[in-house]
Short mmCIF file of C-alpha atoms and ligand atoms in Angstrom, two decimals:
data_model
loop_
_atom_site.label_atom_id
_atom_site.label_comp_id
_atom_site.label_asym_id
_atom_site.label_seq_id
_atom_site.Cartn_x
_atom_site.Cartn_y
_atom_site.Cartn_z
CA MET A 27 -92.75 -33.26 34.24
CA SER A 28 -90.95 -31.82 31.44
CA PRO A 29 -90.39 -27.92 31.55
CA PHE A 30 -93.32 -25.72 30.13
CA PRO A 31 -92.85 -24.42 26.97
CA ARG A 32 -91.94 -27.75 25.09
CA GLU A 33 -88.58 -27.33 24.15
CA ALA A 34 -89.61 -28.04 20.46
CA PHE A 35 -92.40 -25.64 20.65
CA LYS A 36 -89.52 -23.30 21.59
CA PRO A 37 -88.07 -22.27 17.81
CA LEU A 38 -91.93 -21.91 16.54
CA SER A 39 -93.89 -18.81 16.00
CA ARG A 40 -97.61 -17.82 14.34
CA TYR A 41 -97.19 -18.05 10.64
CA THR A 42 -97.21 -14.40 9.22
CA PRO A 43 -97.54 -13.57 5.98
CA ASP A 44 -98.13 -10.47 4.52
CA ARG A 45 -101.58 -10.92 4.17
CA ARG A 46 -102.48 -7.32 3.72
CA PRO A 47 -104.88 -6.71 1.10
CA SER A 48 -103.51 -6.21 -2.46
CA GLU A 49 -105.33 -4.82 -5.44
CA VAL A 50 -103.19 -7.31 -7.29
CA ASP A 51 -102.93 -10.24 -5.11
CA LEU A 52 -100.41 -12.75 -6.88
CA SER A 53 -99.39 -13.80 -3.38
CA ASP A 54 -100.65 -17.35 -2.28
CA ASN A 55 -100.88 -19.17 -5.49
CA THR A 56 -104.72 -19.54 -5.11
CA ASN A 57 -107.22 -19.43 -8.13
CA ARG A 58 -107.24 -15.84 -9.50
CA TRP A 59 -110.36 -16.90 -11.81
CA GLY A 60 -112.48 -17.74 -8.89
CA ALA A 61 -114.42 -20.74 -6.99
CA HIS A 62 -115.53 -24.01 -8.83
CA PRO A 63 -119.36 -22.78 -10.21
CA ALA A 64 -120.68 -25.82 -8.56
CA ALA A 65 -119.33 -25.20 -5.34
CA MET A 66 -120.79 -21.73 -5.10
CA GLU A 67 -124.27 -23.13 -5.96
CA ILE A 68 -123.74 -25.10 -2.68
CA VAL A 69 -122.35 -22.36 -0.61
CA ARG A 70 -125.74 -20.52 -1.98
CA SER A 71 -128.14 -22.97 -1.25
CA ALA A 72 -126.51 -23.45 2.50
CA GLU A 73 -129.11 -24.68 5.03
CA GLU A 74 -130.03 -24.19 8.72
CA MET A 75 -128.63 -27.77 8.91
CA ASP A 76 -125.59 -27.24 7.21
CA LEU A 77 -124.93 -25.29 10.14
CA ASN A 78 -126.25 -25.96 13.70
CA ARG A 79 -125.93 -30.34 12.99
CA TYR A 80 -121.94 -31.51 13.04
CA PRO A 81 -121.04 -33.21 9.65
CA SER A 82 -120.06 -36.27 8.81
CA VAL A 83 -117.83 -37.99 11.14
CA TYR A 84 -115.04 -38.90 8.66
CA ALA A 85 -116.39 -37.34 5.36
CA ASP A 86 -117.38 -40.51 3.44
CA ALA A 87 -119.26 -39.06 0.12
CA LEU A 88 -116.16 -37.19 -0.18
CA ARG A 89 -114.36 -39.99 0.17
CA GLU A 90 -116.83 -41.53 -2.21
CA ALA A 91 -116.22 -39.04 -4.82
CA VAL A 92 -112.52 -39.08 -4.77
CA ALA A 93 -112.33 -42.73 -5.01
CA LYS A 94 -114.97 -42.81 -7.94
CA ARG A 95 -113.26 -39.80 -9.78
CA TYR A 96 -109.59 -41.65 -9.88
CA GLY A 97 -111.17 -45.25 -9.70
CA VAL A 98 -110.03 -46.22 -6.78
CA PRO A 99 -111.20 -48.42 -3.47
CA VAL A 100 -112.72 -45.59 -0.90
CA ASP A 101 -109.72 -47.26 1.59
CA CYS A 102 -107.70 -45.49 0.19
CA ILE A 103 -108.62 -42.00 0.44
CA VAL A 104 -108.72 -39.95 3.33
CA THR A 105 -109.66 -36.26 3.57
CA GLY A 106 -108.80 -33.29 6.19
CA CYS A 107 -109.19 -29.55 6.81
CA GLY A 108 -107.04 -28.67 3.85
CA SER A 109 -103.68 -30.68 2.42
CA ASP A 110 -102.02 -28.83 5.04
CA ASP A 111 -103.72 -30.92 7.90
CA LEU A 112 -103.62 -34.03 5.87
CA LEU A 113 -99.57 -33.06 6.15
CA ASP A 114 -99.60 -33.13 9.80
CA GLN A 115 -101.81 -36.02 9.97
CA ALA A 116 -99.67 -37.82 8.34
CA LEU A 117 -96.65 -37.25 10.24
CA ARG A 118 -98.25 -37.95 13.28
CA ALA A 119 -99.36 -40.73 12.14
CA ILE A 120 -96.34 -42.29 10.37
CA CYS A 121 -93.00 -41.07 12.50
CA ASP A 122 -92.53 -41.26 15.94
CA PRO A 123 -90.85 -38.62 17.90
CA GLY A 124 -87.38 -38.40 16.98
CA GLU A 125 -87.98 -40.08 13.91
CA GLY A 126 -86.27 -38.12 10.77
CA VAL A 127 -88.52 -36.69 7.47
CA ALA A 128 -86.07 -36.23 4.68
CA TYR A 129 -87.08 -33.52 2.03
CA ILE A 130 -85.09 -31.40 -0.79
CA PRO A 131 -84.81 -27.68 0.07
CA PRO A 132 -85.88 -24.99 -0.73
CA THR A 133 -90.05 -26.57 -0.27
CA PHE A 134 -92.94 -26.07 1.68
CA SER A 135 -92.33 -24.06 4.42
CA MET A 136 -95.24 -26.27 6.62
CA VAL A 137 -92.95 -29.58 6.27
CA GLU A 138 -90.22 -28.09 8.61
CA ILE A 139 -93.13 -26.30 10.95
CA PHE A 140 -94.81 -29.74 11.18
CA ALA A 141 -91.86 -31.71 11.96
CA LYS A 142 -90.87 -29.42 14.62
CA ILE A 143 -94.29 -29.27 15.84
CA ASN A 144 -94.52 -33.26 16.35
CA GLY A 145 -91.05 -33.57 17.87
CA LEU A 146 -89.48 -34.50 14.52
CA VAL A 147 -85.76 -34.75 12.82
CA GLU A 148 -85.72 -32.57 9.95
CA ILE A 149 -83.62 -34.08 7.63
CA PRO A 150 -82.74 -31.48 4.55
CA VAL A 151 -80.86 -33.27 1.25
CA ARG A 152 -79.47 -31.09 -1.03
CA GLU A 153 -76.08 -29.43 -2.42
CA GLY A 154 -76.61 -27.70 -5.42
CA ASP A 155 -79.03 -29.85 -7.74
CA ILE A 156 -81.64 -31.85 -7.52
CA PRO A 157 -80.22 -35.36 -5.03
CA ALA A 158 -80.25 -38.59 -6.46
CA PRO A 159 -83.61 -40.31 -5.01
CA GLU A 160 -81.15 -42.49 -2.71
CA ARG A 161 -79.33 -39.75 -0.94
CA LEU A 162 -82.98 -38.93 0.82
CA LEU A 163 -82.49 -42.25 2.18
CA ASP A 164 -78.87 -42.42 3.89
CA ALA A 165 -79.73 -41.07 7.26
CA ASP A 166 -82.67 -43.38 8.09
CA PRO A 167 -85.65 -41.29 7.58
CA ALA A 168 -89.41 -42.77 8.65
CA LEU A 169 -90.89 -40.63 6.10
CA VAL A 170 -89.56 -38.36 2.84
CA TYR A 171 -91.80 -35.68 1.92
CA VAL A 172 -91.40 -34.71 -1.85
CA CYS A 173 -93.30 -31.64 -3.10
CA ARG A 174 -93.84 -31.73 -7.02
CA PRO A 175 -94.86 -29.29 -8.34
CA ASN A 176 -92.07 -28.34 -5.81
CA ASN A 177 -93.30 -24.82 -4.08
CA PRO A 178 -91.81 -22.42 -4.35
CA THR A 179 -89.21 -23.52 -7.31
CA GLY A 180 -92.12 -24.53 -9.49
CA GLU A 181 -89.55 -27.50 -10.46
CA VAL A 182 -91.11 -30.74 -11.70
CA VAL A 183 -88.89 -33.73 -9.92
CA PRO A 184 -88.50 -36.20 -13.20
CA ARG A 185 -91.41 -39.37 -12.92
CA SER A 186 -88.49 -41.73 -13.17
CA TRP A 187 -86.66 -39.88 -10.13
CA VAL A 188 -90.45 -40.98 -8.27
CA GLU A 189 -89.89 -44.18 -9.43
CA ARG A 190 -86.53 -44.83 -8.22
CA LEU A 191 -86.93 -43.45 -4.86
CA LEU A 192 -90.51 -45.78 -4.38
CA GLU A 193 -87.98 -49.05 -6.06
CA ALA A 194 -85.35 -47.18 -3.11
CA ALA A 195 -88.10 -47.12 -0.48
CA GLY A 196 -89.17 -50.89 -1.25
CA SER A 197 -91.93 -52.67 0.76
CA ASP A 198 -90.70 -51.66 4.25
CA GLY A 199 -88.92 -48.33 4.00
CA PRO A 200 -90.07 -44.72 4.66
CA ILE A 201 -93.17 -43.56 3.76
CA VAL A 202 -92.62 -41.37 0.85
CA LEU A 203 -95.33 -38.29 1.33
CA LEU A 204 -95.64 -37.01 -2.24
CA ASP A 205 -97.60 -33.11 -2.17
CA GLU A 206 -99.38 -32.77 -5.04
CA ALA A 207 -101.34 -29.55 -4.40
CA TYR A 208 -100.39 -28.14 -7.85
CA ALA A 209 -100.40 -31.47 -10.21
CA GLU A 210 -103.74 -30.40 -12.13
CA PHE A 211 -101.49 -27.86 -13.82
CA ALA A 212 -98.25 -30.32 -14.53
CA ASP A 213 -98.40 -33.23 -17.44
CA ASP A 214 -98.82 -36.06 -14.56
CA ASP A 215 -99.35 -37.43 -11.22
CA PHE A 216 -99.14 -40.76 -9.37
CA VAL A 217 -102.39 -40.56 -7.99
CA GLU A 218 -103.19 -44.03 -9.88
CA GLU A 219 -99.79 -45.41 -8.40
CA ALA A 220 -100.54 -44.58 -4.73
CA ALA A 221 -103.34 -46.66 -4.52
CA GLY A 222 -101.97 -49.83 -5.27
CA SER A 223 -98.90 -48.81 -3.86
CA ARG A 224 -96.81 -49.66 -0.42
CA ARG A 225 -95.35 -46.86 0.73
CA LEU A 226 -96.57 -43.91 -1.52
CA LEU A 227 -99.02 -41.50 -0.26
CA VAL A 228 -99.93 -38.45 -2.24
CA LEU A 229 -101.59 -35.34 -1.05
CA ARG A 230 -104.52 -33.47 -2.76
CA THR A 231 -106.08 -29.63 -2.48
CA PHE A 232 -109.10 -28.25 -3.50
CA SER A 233 -107.66 -24.73 -2.50
CA LYS A 234 -105.96 -24.32 -5.88
CA ALA A 235 -106.81 -25.35 -8.91
CA PHE A 236 -110.72 -25.86 -7.59
CA GLY A 237 -110.51 -22.82 -6.34
CA LEU A 238 -111.45 -23.72 -2.78
CA ALA A 239 -108.87 -22.36 -0.50
CA GLY A 240 -111.64 -20.54 1.80
CA LEU A 241 -113.47 -23.97 2.49
CA ARG A 242 -110.22 -26.27 3.80
CA VAL A 243 -110.46 -29.30 1.80
CA GLY A 244 -107.94 -31.21 1.07
CA TYR A 245 -106.90 -35.39 0.65
CA ALA A 246 -104.67 -38.01 0.45
CA ILE A 247 -104.54 -40.87 -2.05
CA GLY A 248 -102.35 -44.21 -0.59
CA PRO A 249 -102.42 -47.88 0.58
CA THR A 250 -105.13 -48.87 2.70
CA GLU A 251 -102.71 -49.72 5.15
CA VAL A 252 -101.47 -46.52 5.58
CA VAL A 253 -104.25 -44.71 5.31
CA ALA A 254 -106.07 -46.15 8.18
CA GLU A 255 -103.54 -44.81 10.51
CA VAL A 256 -103.81 -41.36 9.04
CA GLU A 257 -107.53 -41.54 9.59
CA LYS A 258 -107.05 -42.09 13.11
CA SER A 259 -104.79 -38.89 13.91
CA ARG A 260 -107.23 -37.20 11.57
CA GLY A 261 -109.98 -37.48 13.96
CA PRO A 262 -113.59 -37.22 13.75
CA TYR A 263 -115.80 -33.72 11.99
CA LYS A 264 -113.13 -32.35 10.30
CA VAL A 265 -114.42 -31.50 6.58
CA SER A 266 -117.45 -29.06 7.85
CA ARG A 267 -121.09 -29.92 6.03
CA ILE A 268 -121.12 -27.42 3.51
CA ALA A 269 -117.65 -27.95 2.38
CA GLU A 270 -117.92 -31.73 2.08
CA ARG A 271 -120.90 -30.89 -0.39
CA ALA A 272 -119.19 -28.26 -2.35
CA ALA A 273 -116.48 -30.72 -3.20
CA VAL A 274 -118.41 -33.67 -4.16
CA ALA A 275 -120.07 -31.30 -6.18
CA ALA A 276 -116.96 -29.37 -7.81
CA LEU A 277 -115.75 -32.77 -7.92
CA ALA A 278 -118.48 -34.53 -10.34
CA ASP A 279 -118.46 -31.63 -12.29
CA ASP A 280 -114.82 -31.23 -12.87
CA ALA A 281 -114.74 -31.71 -17.13
CA ARG A 282 -115.05 -28.28 -17.83
CA TRP A 283 -114.24 -25.52 -15.44
CA VAL A 284 -111.12 -27.00 -13.96
CA PRO A 285 -109.19 -28.36 -17.43
CA SER A 286 -110.30 -24.72 -18.50
CA ILE A 287 -108.53 -23.28 -15.68
CA VAL A 288 -105.21 -25.27 -16.47
CA ALA A 289 -105.67 -24.17 -19.63
CA LYS A 290 -105.43 -20.69 -18.83
CA VAL A 291 -102.67 -21.09 -15.70
CA ARG A 292 -100.69 -22.91 -18.50
CA SER A 293 -100.81 -20.20 -20.85
CA GLY A 294 -100.25 -17.59 -18.24
CA ARG A 295 -97.39 -19.32 -17.24
CA GLU A 296 -95.37 -19.27 -20.36
CA ARG A 297 -96.08 -15.78 -21.35
CA LEU A 298 -94.76 -14.42 -18.01
CA ALA A 299 -92.09 -16.37 -18.72
CA GLU A 300 -91.55 -15.08 -21.34
CA ALA A 301 -92.02 -11.43 -20.34
CA LEU A 302 -89.05 -12.29 -17.90
CA HIS A 303 -86.98 -13.55 -20.20
CA ALA A 304 -87.22 -10.77 -22.13
CA ARG A 305 -86.37 -9.11 -19.16
CA GLY A 306 -83.23 -10.34 -18.90
CA LEU A 307 -84.11 -12.92 -15.72
CA GLN A 308 -83.88 -16.37 -15.12
CA PRO A 309 -87.44 -17.35 -14.16
CA VAL A 310 -87.32 -21.21 -13.10
CA PRO A 311 -89.17 -23.75 -15.44
CA SER A 312 -92.33 -24.10 -13.78
CA GLY A 313 -94.99 -27.05 -13.77
CA ALA A 314 -97.28 -25.03 -11.15
CA ASN A 315 -99.92 -22.11 -10.89
CA PHE A 316 -96.90 -19.92 -10.14
CA ILE A 317 -93.06 -18.79 -11.32
CA LEU A 318 -89.76 -18.14 -8.90
CA VAL A 319 -87.83 -15.67 -10.54
CA PRO A 320 -84.34 -15.21 -8.41
CA LEU A 321 -83.66 -10.98 -8.66
CA PRO A 322 -80.60 -9.73 -10.47
CA ASP A 323 -77.71 -8.05 -9.02
CA GLY A 324 -78.01 -8.40 -5.41
CA ARG A 325 -81.58 -7.20 -5.10
CA ARG A 326 -83.06 -8.71 -1.73
CA ALA A 327 -86.68 -9.90 -1.89
CA VAL A 328 -88.29 -8.39 0.74
CA PRO A 329 -87.92 -5.01 -0.43
CA THR A 330 -88.86 -5.49 -3.60
CA LYS A 331 -91.83 -7.17 -2.36
CA ASN A 332 -92.46 -3.85 -0.49
CA GLU A 333 -91.62 -1.53 -3.72
CA LEU A 334 -94.52 -4.06 -5.88
CA ARG A 335 -96.82 -3.66 -2.77
CA GLU A 336 -96.52 -0.37 -2.75
CA ARG A 337 -97.62 -0.47 -6.72
CA GLY A 338 -100.52 -2.46 -5.99
CA VAL A 339 -99.22 -6.16 -6.79
CA ALA A 340 -98.39 -8.03 -4.45
CA ILE A 341 -95.58 -11.11 -4.72
CA ARG A 342 -94.00 -13.44 -2.41
CA PRO A 343 -90.48 -12.41 -1.11
CA PHE A 344 -88.26 -15.55 -0.63
CA SER A 345 -84.69 -14.58 1.22
CA ASN A 346 -81.40 -16.77 0.73
CA LEU A 347 -83.73 -19.34 -0.66
CA PRO A 348 -80.94 -22.87 -0.90
CA GLY A 349 -79.51 -22.70 -4.70
CA PHE A 350 -81.90 -19.78 -5.78
CA GLY A 351 -80.89 -16.68 -3.27
CA ASP A 352 -83.33 -14.15 -3.27
CA ALA A 353 -86.20 -14.34 -5.53
CA ILE A 354 -89.71 -13.80 -5.73
CA ARG A 355 -92.53 -16.11 -6.02
CA ILE A 356 -95.71 -14.77 -8.68
CA SER A 357 -98.91 -16.41 -8.64
CA ILE A 358 -100.15 -16.80 -12.13
CA GLY A 359 -103.45 -15.14 -12.92
CA PRO A 360 -105.82 -13.67 -16.03
CA GLY A 361 -103.54 -11.04 -18.53
CA ALA A 362 -104.71 -7.92 -17.23
CA GLU A 363 -103.00 -9.00 -13.52
CA MET A 364 -100.13 -10.07 -15.27
CA GLU A 365 -100.24 -6.93 -17.54
CA ARG A 366 -100.34 -5.09 -13.66
CA PHE A 367 -97.71 -6.86 -12.15
CA LEU A 368 -94.84 -6.44 -15.58
CA GLU A 369 -95.88 -2.80 -15.32
CA ALA A 370 -94.85 -2.64 -11.57
CA LEU A 371 -91.73 -5.13 -11.84
CA ASP A 372 -90.34 -2.30 -15.07
CA GLU A 373 -90.81 0.35 -12.49
CA VAL A 374 -89.04 -0.87 -9.64
CA LEU A 375 -86.33 -2.86 -11.34
CA ALA A 376 -85.23 0.68 -13.51
N1 LIG B 430 -98.67 -28.30 0.20
C1 LIG B 430 -98.36 -27.25 -1.13
C2 LIG B 430 -97.39 -27.64 -1.60
C3 LIG B 430 -98.99 -25.90 -0.77
O1 LIG B 430 -98.14 -25.08 -1.72
C4 LIG B 430 -99.84 -25.83 0.42
C5 LIG B 430 -100.64 -24.18 0.13
N2 LIG B 430 -99.80 -23.10 -0.05
C6 LIG B 430 -100.61 -26.88 0.77
C7 LIG B 430 -100.18 -27.82 0.43
C8 LIG B 430 -101.73 -26.40 1.90
O2 LIG B 430 -102.89 -26.09 0.94
P1 LIG B 430 -104.54 -26.00 1.44
O3 LIG B 430 -104.45 -26.82 2.65
O4 LIG B 430 -104.95 -25.21 1.12
O5 LIG B 430 -104.79 -27.54 0.74
#
């Protein structure tokens, strides 16, 4: 018998972001304009059966709705309890313990956490700029994780970079897990390519552009052989009845509300970047619903976060980010919230 607790779990702890309430919360990249109205309608009309019966086993109605939305076969879709859950499921389904997961730091922190939980070896690949895609395959990983747009930097690797990575992975190389949690806010995505590919699995979520983070619904799109394995690690009853119905309703009605949110985020993002530049800061160009700003003059991220919080504004601090140093990440919200943030920032930086 191996000793308890597990060796792999020793470096792990609970995920502890600063979630204390704040007047203006720009810390977690959720939708600052609200929740999809069609989903709200479903939640308001909940029936007893939605609570006292089990949900559908594999959320097939949602799989069908996603398949219809993108014009791909239903066997190419798997759903989960947020895309966090799908990331965990995919790592578990695709990699044996001891195998490697390659990624470009800094990226979504849950990758390293789920890699550890699943007994996998982390392979961070970066010295300075974004590496050539082939470099991610150097250490023979079982899976390559790419976040596009990337959290927390907002960077969008070029389309040709992803295409080169897929080409290098070939038909029997590592699976490429492309996290598109923020793709609605960018110029393009890889959903169409995923279903017809051999190695590409794309992760999407209802938590950001659809404003449904509290319902916990995500999905992945990829080749049927990969999706079938992920369904096994997913297990049954992962998406609640209400969440499935709300997500289906929101998808069926995504031609107006979601594009209007995306337009607001994109113009707000441009305005915030300009305002930051005007203050002599160097925000990282972003394709997401947030902006990362490296801090000037040796300022530290956590004290800056605390000083902004004292002024009623929550943002996300990052200490010592590889390639960026100490930085803060600000979610894009309505104009008044951006104004509040800039006023607080001016006071803190003064
Ligand atoms: N991927 C990325 C890049 C994220 O930033 C997040 C949320 N912070 C997720 C996945 C997970 O989102 P959810 O589980 O709410 O779908």
